[in-house]
Coordinates of C-alpha atoms in Angstrom, one line a residue:
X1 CA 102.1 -21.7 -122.5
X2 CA 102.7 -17.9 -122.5
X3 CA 104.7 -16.8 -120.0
X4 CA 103.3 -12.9 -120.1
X5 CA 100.1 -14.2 -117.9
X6 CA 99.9 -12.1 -115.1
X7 CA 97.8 -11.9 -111.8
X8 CA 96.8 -8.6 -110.1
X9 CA 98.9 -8.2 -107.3
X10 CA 99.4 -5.2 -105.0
X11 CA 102.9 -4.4 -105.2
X12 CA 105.1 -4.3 -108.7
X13 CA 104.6 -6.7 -111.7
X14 CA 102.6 -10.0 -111.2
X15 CA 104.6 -13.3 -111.6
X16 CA 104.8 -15.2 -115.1
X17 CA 103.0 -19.0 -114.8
X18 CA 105.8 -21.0 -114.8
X19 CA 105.7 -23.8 -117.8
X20 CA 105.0 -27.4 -116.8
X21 CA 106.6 -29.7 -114.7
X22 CA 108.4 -30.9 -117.9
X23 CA 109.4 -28.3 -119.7
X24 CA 111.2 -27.4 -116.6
X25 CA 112.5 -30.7 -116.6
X26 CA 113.9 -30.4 -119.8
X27 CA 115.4 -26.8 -119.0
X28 CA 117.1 -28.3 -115.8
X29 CA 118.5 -31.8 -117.3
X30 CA 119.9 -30.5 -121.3
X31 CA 122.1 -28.1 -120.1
X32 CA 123.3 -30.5 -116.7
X33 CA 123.7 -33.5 -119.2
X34 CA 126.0 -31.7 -121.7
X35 CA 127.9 -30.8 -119.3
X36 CA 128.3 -34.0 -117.7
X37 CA 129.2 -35.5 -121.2
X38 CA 131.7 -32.8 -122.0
X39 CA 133.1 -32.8 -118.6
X40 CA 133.6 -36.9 -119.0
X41 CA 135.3 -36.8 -122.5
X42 CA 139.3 -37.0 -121.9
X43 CA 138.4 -36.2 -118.1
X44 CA 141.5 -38.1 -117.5
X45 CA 144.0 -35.6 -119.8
X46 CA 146.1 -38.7 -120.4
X47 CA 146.9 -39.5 -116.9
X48 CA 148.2 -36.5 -116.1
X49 CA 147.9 -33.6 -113.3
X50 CA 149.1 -30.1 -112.5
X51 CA 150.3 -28.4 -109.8
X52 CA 147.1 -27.0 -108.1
X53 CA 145.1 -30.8 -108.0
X54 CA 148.3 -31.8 -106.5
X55 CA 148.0 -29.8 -103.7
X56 CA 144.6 -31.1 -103.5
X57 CA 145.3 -34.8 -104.0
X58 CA 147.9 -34.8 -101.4
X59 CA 145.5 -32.3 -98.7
X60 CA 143.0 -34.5 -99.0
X61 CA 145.2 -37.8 -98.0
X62 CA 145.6 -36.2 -94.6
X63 CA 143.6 -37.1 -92.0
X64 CA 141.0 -34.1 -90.8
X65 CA 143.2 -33.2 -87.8
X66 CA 146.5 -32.6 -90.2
X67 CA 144.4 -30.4 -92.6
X68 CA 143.9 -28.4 -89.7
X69 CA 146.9 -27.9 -88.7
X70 CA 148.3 -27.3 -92.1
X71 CA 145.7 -24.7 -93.2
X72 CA 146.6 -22.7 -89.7
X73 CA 149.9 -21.3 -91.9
X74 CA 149.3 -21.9 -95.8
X75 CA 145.9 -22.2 -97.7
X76 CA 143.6 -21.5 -95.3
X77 CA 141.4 -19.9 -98.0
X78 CA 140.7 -24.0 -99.5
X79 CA 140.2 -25.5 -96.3
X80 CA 136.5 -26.6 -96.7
X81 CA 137.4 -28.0 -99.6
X82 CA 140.5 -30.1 -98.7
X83 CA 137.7 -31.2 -96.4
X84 CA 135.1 -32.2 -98.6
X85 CA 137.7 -33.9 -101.2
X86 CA 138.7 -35.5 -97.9
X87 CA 135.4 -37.2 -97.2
X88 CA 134.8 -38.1 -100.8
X89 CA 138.7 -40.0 -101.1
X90 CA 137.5 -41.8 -98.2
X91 CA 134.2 -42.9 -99.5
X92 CA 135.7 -43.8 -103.2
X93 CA 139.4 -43.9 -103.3
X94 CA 141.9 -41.2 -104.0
X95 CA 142.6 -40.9 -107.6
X96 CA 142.2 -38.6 -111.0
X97 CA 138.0 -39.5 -111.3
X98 CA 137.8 -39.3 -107.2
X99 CA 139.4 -36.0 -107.7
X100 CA 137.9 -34.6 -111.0
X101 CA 134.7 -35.8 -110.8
X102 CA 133.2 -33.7 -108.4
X103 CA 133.6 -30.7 -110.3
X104 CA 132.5 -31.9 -113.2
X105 CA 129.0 -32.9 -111.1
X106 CA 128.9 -29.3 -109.6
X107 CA 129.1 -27.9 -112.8
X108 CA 126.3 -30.1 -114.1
X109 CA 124.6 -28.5 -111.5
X110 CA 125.6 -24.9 -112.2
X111 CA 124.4 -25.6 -115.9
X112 CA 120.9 -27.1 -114.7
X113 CA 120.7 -23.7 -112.1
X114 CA 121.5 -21.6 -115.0
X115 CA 118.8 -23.3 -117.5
X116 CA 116.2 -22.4 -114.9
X117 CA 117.2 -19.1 -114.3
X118 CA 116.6 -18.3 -117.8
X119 CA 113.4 -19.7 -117.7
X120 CA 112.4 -17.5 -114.9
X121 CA 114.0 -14.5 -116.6
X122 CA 113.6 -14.8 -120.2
X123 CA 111.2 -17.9 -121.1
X124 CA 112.2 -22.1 -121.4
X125 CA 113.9 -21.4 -125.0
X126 CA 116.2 -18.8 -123.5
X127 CA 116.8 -21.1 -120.6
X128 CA 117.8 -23.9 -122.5
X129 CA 119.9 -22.0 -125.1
X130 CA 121.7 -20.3 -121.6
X131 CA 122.5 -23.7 -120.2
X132 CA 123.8 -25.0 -123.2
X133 CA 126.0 -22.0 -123.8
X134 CA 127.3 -21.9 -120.7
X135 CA 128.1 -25.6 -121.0
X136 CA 130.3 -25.0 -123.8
X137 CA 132.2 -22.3 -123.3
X138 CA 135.9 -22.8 -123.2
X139 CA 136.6 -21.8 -119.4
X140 CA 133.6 -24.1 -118.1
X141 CA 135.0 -27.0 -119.9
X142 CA 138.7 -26.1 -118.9
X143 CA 137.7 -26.0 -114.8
X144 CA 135.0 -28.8 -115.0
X145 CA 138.2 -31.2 -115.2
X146 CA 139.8 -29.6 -112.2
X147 CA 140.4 -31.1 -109.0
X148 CA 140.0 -27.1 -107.7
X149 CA 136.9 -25.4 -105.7
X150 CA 135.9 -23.2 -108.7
X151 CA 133.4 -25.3 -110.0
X152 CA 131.5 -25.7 -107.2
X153 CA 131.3 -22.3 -106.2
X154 CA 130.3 -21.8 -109.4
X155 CA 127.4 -24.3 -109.3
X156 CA 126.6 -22.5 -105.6
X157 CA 126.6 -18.9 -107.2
X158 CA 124.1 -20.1 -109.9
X159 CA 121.9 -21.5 -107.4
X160 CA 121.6 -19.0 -105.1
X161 CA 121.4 -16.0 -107.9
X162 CA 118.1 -18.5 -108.8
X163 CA 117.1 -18.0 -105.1
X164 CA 117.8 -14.6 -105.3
X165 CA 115.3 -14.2 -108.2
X166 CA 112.9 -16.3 -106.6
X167 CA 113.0 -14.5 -103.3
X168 CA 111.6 -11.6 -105.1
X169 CA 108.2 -12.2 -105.5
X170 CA 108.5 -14.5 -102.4
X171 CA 109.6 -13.0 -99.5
X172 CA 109.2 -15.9 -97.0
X173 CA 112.5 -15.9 -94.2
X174 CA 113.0 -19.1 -94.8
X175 CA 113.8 -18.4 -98.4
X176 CA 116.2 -15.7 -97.9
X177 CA 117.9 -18.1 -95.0
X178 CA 118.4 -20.5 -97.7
X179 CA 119.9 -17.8 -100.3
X180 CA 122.2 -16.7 -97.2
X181 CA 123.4 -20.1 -96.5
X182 CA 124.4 -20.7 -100.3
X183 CA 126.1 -18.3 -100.2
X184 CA 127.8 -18.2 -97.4
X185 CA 129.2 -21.8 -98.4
X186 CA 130.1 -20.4 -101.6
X187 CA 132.2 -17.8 -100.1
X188 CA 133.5 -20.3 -97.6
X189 CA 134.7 -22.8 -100.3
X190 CA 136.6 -19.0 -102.0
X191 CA 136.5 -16.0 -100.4
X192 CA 135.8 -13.9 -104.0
X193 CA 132.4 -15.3 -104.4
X194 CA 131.7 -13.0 -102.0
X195 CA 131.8 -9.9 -105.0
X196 CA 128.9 -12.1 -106.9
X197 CA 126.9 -10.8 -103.6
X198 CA 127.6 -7.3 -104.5
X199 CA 126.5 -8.1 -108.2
X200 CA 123.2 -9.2 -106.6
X201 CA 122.5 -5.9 -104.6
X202 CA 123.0 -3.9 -107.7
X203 CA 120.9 -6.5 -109.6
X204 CA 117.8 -5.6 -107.2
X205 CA 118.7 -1.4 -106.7
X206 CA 118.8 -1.1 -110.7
X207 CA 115.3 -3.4 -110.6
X208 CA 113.6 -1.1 -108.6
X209 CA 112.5 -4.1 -106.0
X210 CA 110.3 -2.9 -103.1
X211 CA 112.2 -2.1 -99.7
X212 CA 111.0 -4.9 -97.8
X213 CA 112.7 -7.0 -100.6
X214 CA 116.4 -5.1 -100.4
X215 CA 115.6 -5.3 -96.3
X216 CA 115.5 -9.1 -96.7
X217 CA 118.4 -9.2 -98.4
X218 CA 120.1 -6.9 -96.8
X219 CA 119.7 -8.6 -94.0
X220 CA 121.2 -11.7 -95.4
X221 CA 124.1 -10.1 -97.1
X222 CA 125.0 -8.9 -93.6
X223 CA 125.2 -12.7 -91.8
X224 CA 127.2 -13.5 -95.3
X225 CA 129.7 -11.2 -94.5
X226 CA 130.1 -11.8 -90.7
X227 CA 130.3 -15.5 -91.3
X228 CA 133.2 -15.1 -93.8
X229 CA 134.6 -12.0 -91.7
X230 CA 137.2 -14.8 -90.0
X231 CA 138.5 -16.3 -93.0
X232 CA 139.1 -12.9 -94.3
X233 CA 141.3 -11.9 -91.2
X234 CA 142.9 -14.9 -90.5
X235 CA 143.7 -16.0 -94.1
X236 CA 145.0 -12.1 -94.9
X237 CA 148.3 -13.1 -92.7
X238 CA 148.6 -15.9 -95.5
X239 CA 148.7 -13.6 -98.7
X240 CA 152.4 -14.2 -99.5
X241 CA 150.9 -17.7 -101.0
X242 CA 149.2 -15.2 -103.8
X243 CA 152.5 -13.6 -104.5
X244 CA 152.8 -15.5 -107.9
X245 CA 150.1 -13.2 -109.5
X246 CA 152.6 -10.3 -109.5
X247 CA 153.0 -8.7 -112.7
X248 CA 151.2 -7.4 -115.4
X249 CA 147.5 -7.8 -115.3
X250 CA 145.8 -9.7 -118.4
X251 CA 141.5 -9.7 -117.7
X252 CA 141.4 -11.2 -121.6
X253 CA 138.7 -13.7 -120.5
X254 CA 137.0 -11.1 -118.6
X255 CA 137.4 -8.6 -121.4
X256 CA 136.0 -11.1 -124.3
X257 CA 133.2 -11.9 -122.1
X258 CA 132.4 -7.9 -121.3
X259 CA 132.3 -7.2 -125.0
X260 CA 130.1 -9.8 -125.8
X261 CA 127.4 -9.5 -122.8
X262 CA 127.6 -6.1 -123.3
X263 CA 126.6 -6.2 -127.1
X264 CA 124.0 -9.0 -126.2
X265 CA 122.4 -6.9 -123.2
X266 CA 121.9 -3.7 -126.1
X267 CA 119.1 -6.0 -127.9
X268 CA 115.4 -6.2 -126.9
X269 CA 115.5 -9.0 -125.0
X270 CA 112.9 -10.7 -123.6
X271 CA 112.1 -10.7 -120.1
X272 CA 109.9 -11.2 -117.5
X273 CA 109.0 -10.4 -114.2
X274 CA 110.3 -7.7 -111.5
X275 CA 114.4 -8.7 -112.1
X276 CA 115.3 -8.4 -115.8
X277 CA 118.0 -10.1 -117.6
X278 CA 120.3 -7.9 -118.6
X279 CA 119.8 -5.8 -115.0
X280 CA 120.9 -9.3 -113.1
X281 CA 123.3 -10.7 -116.4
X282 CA 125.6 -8.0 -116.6
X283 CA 126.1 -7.0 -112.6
X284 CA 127.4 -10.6 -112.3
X285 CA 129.6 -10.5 -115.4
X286 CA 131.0 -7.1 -115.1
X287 CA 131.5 -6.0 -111.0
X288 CA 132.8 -9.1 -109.8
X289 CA 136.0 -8.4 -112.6
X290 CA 136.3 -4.9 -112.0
X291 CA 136.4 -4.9 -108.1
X292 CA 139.2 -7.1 -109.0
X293 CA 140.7 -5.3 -111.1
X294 CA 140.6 -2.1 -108.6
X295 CA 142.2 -4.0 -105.8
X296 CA 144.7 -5.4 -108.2
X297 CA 146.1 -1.6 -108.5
X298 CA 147.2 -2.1 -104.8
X299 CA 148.2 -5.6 -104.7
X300 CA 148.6 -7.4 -107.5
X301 CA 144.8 -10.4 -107.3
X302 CA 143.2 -10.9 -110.4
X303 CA 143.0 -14.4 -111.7
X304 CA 140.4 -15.0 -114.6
X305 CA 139.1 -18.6 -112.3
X306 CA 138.8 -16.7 -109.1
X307 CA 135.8 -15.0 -111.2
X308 CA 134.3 -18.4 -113.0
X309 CA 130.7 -17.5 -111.9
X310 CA 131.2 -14.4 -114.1
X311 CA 130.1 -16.9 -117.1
X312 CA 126.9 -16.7 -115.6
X313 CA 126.2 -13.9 -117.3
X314 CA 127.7 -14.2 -120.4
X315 CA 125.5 -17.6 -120.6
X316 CA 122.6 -15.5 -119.6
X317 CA 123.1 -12.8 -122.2
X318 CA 124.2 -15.0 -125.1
X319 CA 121.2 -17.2 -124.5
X320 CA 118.4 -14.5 -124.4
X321 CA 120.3 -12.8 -127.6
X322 CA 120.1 -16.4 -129.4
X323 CA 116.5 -16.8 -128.3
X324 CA 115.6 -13.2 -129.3
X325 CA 117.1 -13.2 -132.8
X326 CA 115.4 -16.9 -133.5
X327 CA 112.2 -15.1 -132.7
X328 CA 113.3 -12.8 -136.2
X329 CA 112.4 -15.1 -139.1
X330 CA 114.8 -13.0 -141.7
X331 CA 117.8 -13.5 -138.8
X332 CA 116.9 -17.1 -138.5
X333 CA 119.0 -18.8 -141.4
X334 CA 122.0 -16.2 -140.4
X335 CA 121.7 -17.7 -136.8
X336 CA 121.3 -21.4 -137.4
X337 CA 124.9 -20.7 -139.5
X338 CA 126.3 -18.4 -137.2
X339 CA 125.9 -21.2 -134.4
X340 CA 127.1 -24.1 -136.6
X341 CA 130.3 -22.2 -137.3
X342 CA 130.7 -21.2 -133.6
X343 CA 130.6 -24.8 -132.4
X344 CA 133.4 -25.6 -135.2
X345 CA 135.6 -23.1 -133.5
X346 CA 135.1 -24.7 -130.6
X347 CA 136.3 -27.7 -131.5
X348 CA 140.1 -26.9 -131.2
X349 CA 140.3 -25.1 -128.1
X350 CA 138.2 -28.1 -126.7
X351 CA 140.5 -30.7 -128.1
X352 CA 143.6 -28.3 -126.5
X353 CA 142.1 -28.7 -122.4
X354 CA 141.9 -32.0 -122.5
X355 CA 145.8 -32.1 -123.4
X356 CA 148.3 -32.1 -120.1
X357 CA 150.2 -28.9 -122.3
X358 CA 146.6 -27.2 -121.2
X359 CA 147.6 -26.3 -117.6
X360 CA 151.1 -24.8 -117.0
X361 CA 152.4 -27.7 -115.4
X362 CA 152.5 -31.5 -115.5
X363 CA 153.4 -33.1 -111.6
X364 CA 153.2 -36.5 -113.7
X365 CA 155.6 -35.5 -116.2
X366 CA 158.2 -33.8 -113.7
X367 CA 158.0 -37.0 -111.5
X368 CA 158.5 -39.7 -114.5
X369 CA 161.7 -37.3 -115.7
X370 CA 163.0 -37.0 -112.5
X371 CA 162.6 -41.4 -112.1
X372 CA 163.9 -41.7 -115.4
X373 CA 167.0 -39.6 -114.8
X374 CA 167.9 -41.1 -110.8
X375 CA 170.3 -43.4 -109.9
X376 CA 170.6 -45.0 -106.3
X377 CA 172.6 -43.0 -104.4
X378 CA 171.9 -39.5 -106.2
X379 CA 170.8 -36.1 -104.3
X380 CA 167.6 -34.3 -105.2
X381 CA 167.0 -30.8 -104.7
X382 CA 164.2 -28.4 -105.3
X383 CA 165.1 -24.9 -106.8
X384 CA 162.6 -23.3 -105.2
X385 CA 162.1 -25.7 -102.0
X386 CA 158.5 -24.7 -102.3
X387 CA 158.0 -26.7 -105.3
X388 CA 158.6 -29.9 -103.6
X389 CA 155.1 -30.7 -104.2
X390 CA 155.0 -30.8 -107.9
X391 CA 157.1 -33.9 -107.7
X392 CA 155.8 -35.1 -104.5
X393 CA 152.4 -36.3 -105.5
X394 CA 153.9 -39.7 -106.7
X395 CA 156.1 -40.7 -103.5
X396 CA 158.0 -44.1 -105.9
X397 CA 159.7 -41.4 -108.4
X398 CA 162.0 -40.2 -106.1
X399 CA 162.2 -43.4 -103.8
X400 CA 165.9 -43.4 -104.9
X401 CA 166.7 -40.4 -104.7
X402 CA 168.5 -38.2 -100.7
X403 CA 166.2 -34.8 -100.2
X404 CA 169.1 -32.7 -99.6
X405 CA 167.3 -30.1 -98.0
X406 CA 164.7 -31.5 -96.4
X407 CA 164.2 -31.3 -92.6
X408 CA 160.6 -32.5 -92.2
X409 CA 158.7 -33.6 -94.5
X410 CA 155.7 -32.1 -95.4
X411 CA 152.7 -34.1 -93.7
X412 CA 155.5 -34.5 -90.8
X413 CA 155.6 -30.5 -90.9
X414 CA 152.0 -29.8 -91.4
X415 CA 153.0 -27.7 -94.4
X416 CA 152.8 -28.2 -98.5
X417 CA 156.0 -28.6 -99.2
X418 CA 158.0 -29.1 -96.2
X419 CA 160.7 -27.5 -93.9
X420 CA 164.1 -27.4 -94.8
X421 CA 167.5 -27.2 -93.2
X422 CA 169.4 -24.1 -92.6
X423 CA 171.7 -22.8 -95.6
X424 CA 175.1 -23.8 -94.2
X425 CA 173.8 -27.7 -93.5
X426 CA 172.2 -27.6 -97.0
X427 CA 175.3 -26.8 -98.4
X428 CA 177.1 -29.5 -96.5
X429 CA 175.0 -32.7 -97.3
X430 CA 175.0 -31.3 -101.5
X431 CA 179.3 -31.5 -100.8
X432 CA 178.5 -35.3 -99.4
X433 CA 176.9 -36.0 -103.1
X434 CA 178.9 -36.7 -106.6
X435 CA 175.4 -36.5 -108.4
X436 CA 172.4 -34.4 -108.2
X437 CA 169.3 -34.1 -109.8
X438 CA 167.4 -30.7 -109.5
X439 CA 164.0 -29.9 -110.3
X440 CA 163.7 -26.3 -110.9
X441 CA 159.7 -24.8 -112.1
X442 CA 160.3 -23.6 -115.5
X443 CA 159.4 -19.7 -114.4
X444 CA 161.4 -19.5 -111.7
X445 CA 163.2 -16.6 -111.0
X446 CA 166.9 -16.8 -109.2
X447 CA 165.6 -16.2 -105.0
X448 CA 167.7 -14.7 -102.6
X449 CA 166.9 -16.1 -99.5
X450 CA 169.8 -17.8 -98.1
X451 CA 169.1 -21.4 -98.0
X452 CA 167.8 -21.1 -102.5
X453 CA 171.1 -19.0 -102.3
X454 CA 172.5 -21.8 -100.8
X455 CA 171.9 -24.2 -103.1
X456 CA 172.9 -22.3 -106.3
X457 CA 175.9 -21.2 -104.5
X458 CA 177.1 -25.0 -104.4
X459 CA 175.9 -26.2 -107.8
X460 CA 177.8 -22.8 -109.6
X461 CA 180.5 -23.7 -107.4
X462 CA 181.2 -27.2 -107.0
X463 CA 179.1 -28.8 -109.8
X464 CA 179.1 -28.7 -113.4
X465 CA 175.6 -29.6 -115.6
X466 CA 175.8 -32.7 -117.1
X467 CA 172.1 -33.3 -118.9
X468 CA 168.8 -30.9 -118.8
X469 CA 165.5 -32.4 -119.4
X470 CA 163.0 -29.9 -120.1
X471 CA 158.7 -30.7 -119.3
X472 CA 155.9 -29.0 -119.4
X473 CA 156.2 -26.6 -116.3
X474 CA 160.0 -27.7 -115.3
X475 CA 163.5 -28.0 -115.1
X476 CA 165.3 -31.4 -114.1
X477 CA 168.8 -31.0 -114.7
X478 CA 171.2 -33.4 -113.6
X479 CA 174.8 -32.3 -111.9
X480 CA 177.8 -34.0 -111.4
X481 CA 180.6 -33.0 -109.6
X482 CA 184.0 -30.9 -110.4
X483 CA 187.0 -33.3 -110.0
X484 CA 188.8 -30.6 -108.3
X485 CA 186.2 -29.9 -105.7
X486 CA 186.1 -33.6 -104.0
X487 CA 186.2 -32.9 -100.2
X488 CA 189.6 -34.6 -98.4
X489 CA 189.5 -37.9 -98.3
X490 CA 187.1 -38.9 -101.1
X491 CA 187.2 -39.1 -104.6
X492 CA 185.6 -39.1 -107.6
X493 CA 184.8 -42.2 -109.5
X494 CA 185.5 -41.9 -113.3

């Protein structure tokens, strides 16, 4: 059915029939079910997790009122979703599919929205090609396995930029409530997703849409922004958590993808109705990254996942350029090649994140070296004490083992990693130990505040290295100590 029927209307372009009931089907469930199958395969990555899913395995095993209280001094920003990953552990067990699984489903979802909204845009063969793209491109796959809020915010982005376009030949309120309310949740579950709102006002100024239209959405861009006003000031006392991103800035993901939507958006695509393609495609791949970017030049923000609904519009673009090139009949051969070889070369970097060396660190890993390396009796200690989680996620691999600096534990604390003694008490109880195993993250710089000071103080002085095990994303070194710094009245066994 042709999709450039149009009906008189009074104001701007006429909308496109829509295809069948079907056809939309089919636009909705290929793109969803790829990604559910590729989101499945090795969704396990050998048993294995990293950091950021621990702090999300171990969140969610709190009770609602502990969350609470922890998110009132560190990570407010993932609160409603150490609440959701709450309720779910509760309904189906805490564990790697109980904590993976949702994102792989919200992606599924962000694939099926994305499949429509080429549909709308560009026609059911550009929508399908869209979904399927998006389903395979390396960063979708990587965070569709991750026990993190990206994917669903992703999945929420995609729906309500769908909303968005459908809102504009429809102009009811209770359309524009629900576009509001997406999202506002989206923002909720990360405050960035806020900058795919400011892709969408550009989207409908460059479109030309009638006032009445950017009033509507103006309107709901404003109760978006006052909901998440809150979060933003109470969560801005909490930025030191984001002090890891110092350093040089590297946007390669965002780059790659700027270069390619870019080329993509300079061909003829196809596209129907009052929002084009390209004019809602490239906002959402290229504003959200540069906004970024310019706040980065005061303090240091960008990180290519906070901006995972940017692959909206590279799926966008790609597809309609796919779909417009198949429509060339001496392109056609060229294209069917051009996509077989693509989908070899994605074949290796697909194999890769489903690998535990595919995130920067491996909590399984660090906790079965630090098992394998303790004997009853011996001290542990964390170099920096903020990475107590990373070996905390599996409680029975340091059963045996004295937390030298630990004053209250972390659920005890309402913290991530727990509160630790001053630096002259740390020092003591390490002087109490002959052995000690430390677990040190493998990019850690020396710290000088005094209780890390502390305990490399005592070690340099008192201890010698006896054996260093390296893993992926740590340090565990064993000590012993010095014969000749035994405190009076103890020794030393040979």
């Amino acid at each position: 059915m042709s999709l450039d029927v149009r009906a008189p209307a009074a104001t701007g372009p006429a909308p496109a029939r829509l295809p069948s009931g079907p056809v939309r089907a089919l636009v909705l469930i290929a793109p969803a079910s790829l990604t559910a199958a590729l989101g499945l395969w090795g969704i396990r990555r050998q048993n294995t997790m990293w950091g950021d899913e621990a702090v999300t395995y171990q969140l969610a095993l709190r009770e609602p009122s502990q969350i609470w209280a922890t998110v009132q001094e560190v990570d407010l920003v993932h609160a409603l979703y150490y609440a959701v990953m709450h309720v779910i552990f509760d309904l189906f067990g805490p564990g790697l599919l109980s904590l993976r699984l949702p994102s792989v489903l919200a992606m599924s979802a962000a694939a099926g929205g994305i499949g429509l909204l080429g549909l709308r845009l560009a026609g059911p063969r550009a929508g399908v090609l869209a979904g399927l793209v998006f389903a395979l491109l390396p960063q979708v796959q990587k965070y569709a396995q991750e026990g993190r809020s990206y994917a669903m915010v992703c999945a929420l982005v995609a729906w309500a930029t769908y909303a968005l376009v459908a809102n504009v030949r429809r102009r009811d309120r209770w359309r524009w409530t629900v576009y509001g309310l997406t999202m506002l949740l989206a923002c909720l579950l990360h405050e960035f997703a806020v900058l795919a709102l400011a892709a969408h006002g550009v989207t409908l100024i460059v479109s030309g849409t009638p006032k009445g239209v950017l009033r509507a959405w103006s309107v709901a861009a404003a109760s978006v922004v006052i909901g998440l006003l809150p979060l933003v000031v109470v969560s801005a006392g909490q930025s030191e958590q984001v002090s890891w991103i110092g350093g040089p800035v590297r946007p390669y993901h965002l780059l790659v993808a700027v270069i390619v939507g870019v080329a993509c958006a300079r061909a003829p695509l196809r596209s129907d109705g009052p929002v084009r393609l390209a004019a809602l495609a490239v906002p959402i791949l290229v504003l959200p990254g540069a906004l970024l970017l310019t706040a980065s030049l005061v303090k240091p923000l960008f990180v290519d996942r906070y901006l995972l609904f940017s692959n909206i519009g590279v799926a966008l673009l790609v597809g309609a350029w796919l779909e417009y090139v198949h429509r060339l009949p001496r392109y056609s051969r060229t294209v069917h090649i051009a996509a077989v070889a693509a989908l070899v070369a994605l074949v290796p970097p697909s194999l890769s994140l489903r690998t535990p060396q595919s995130r920067s660190n491996d909590v399984t890993a660090i906790g079965a070296a630090v098992r394998e390396e303790a004997r009853p009796g011996d001290g542990l200690v964390y170099l920096a004490g903020r990475h107590r989680i990373l070996a905390a996620t599996y409680p029975g691999d340091s059963r045996q083992l004295t937390d030298l600096a630990l004053a209250q534990d972390p659920v005890e604390s309402n913290t991530l990693a727990g509160v630790e003694l001053p630096a002259r008490d740390i020092a003591a109880r390490m002087m109490q130990f002959h052995r000690i195993i430390t677990v040190r993250a493998a990019r850690e710089d020396s710290l000088s505040d005094p209780q890390e000071k502390a305990k490399t103080d005592t070690l340099e002085r008192h201890f010698r290295e006896y054996a260093t095990r390296r893993v992926n994303g740590a340090h565990i070194t064993v000590y012993v100590r010095d014969r000749g710094s035994s405190p009076a009245g103890s020794c030393v066994p040979c």
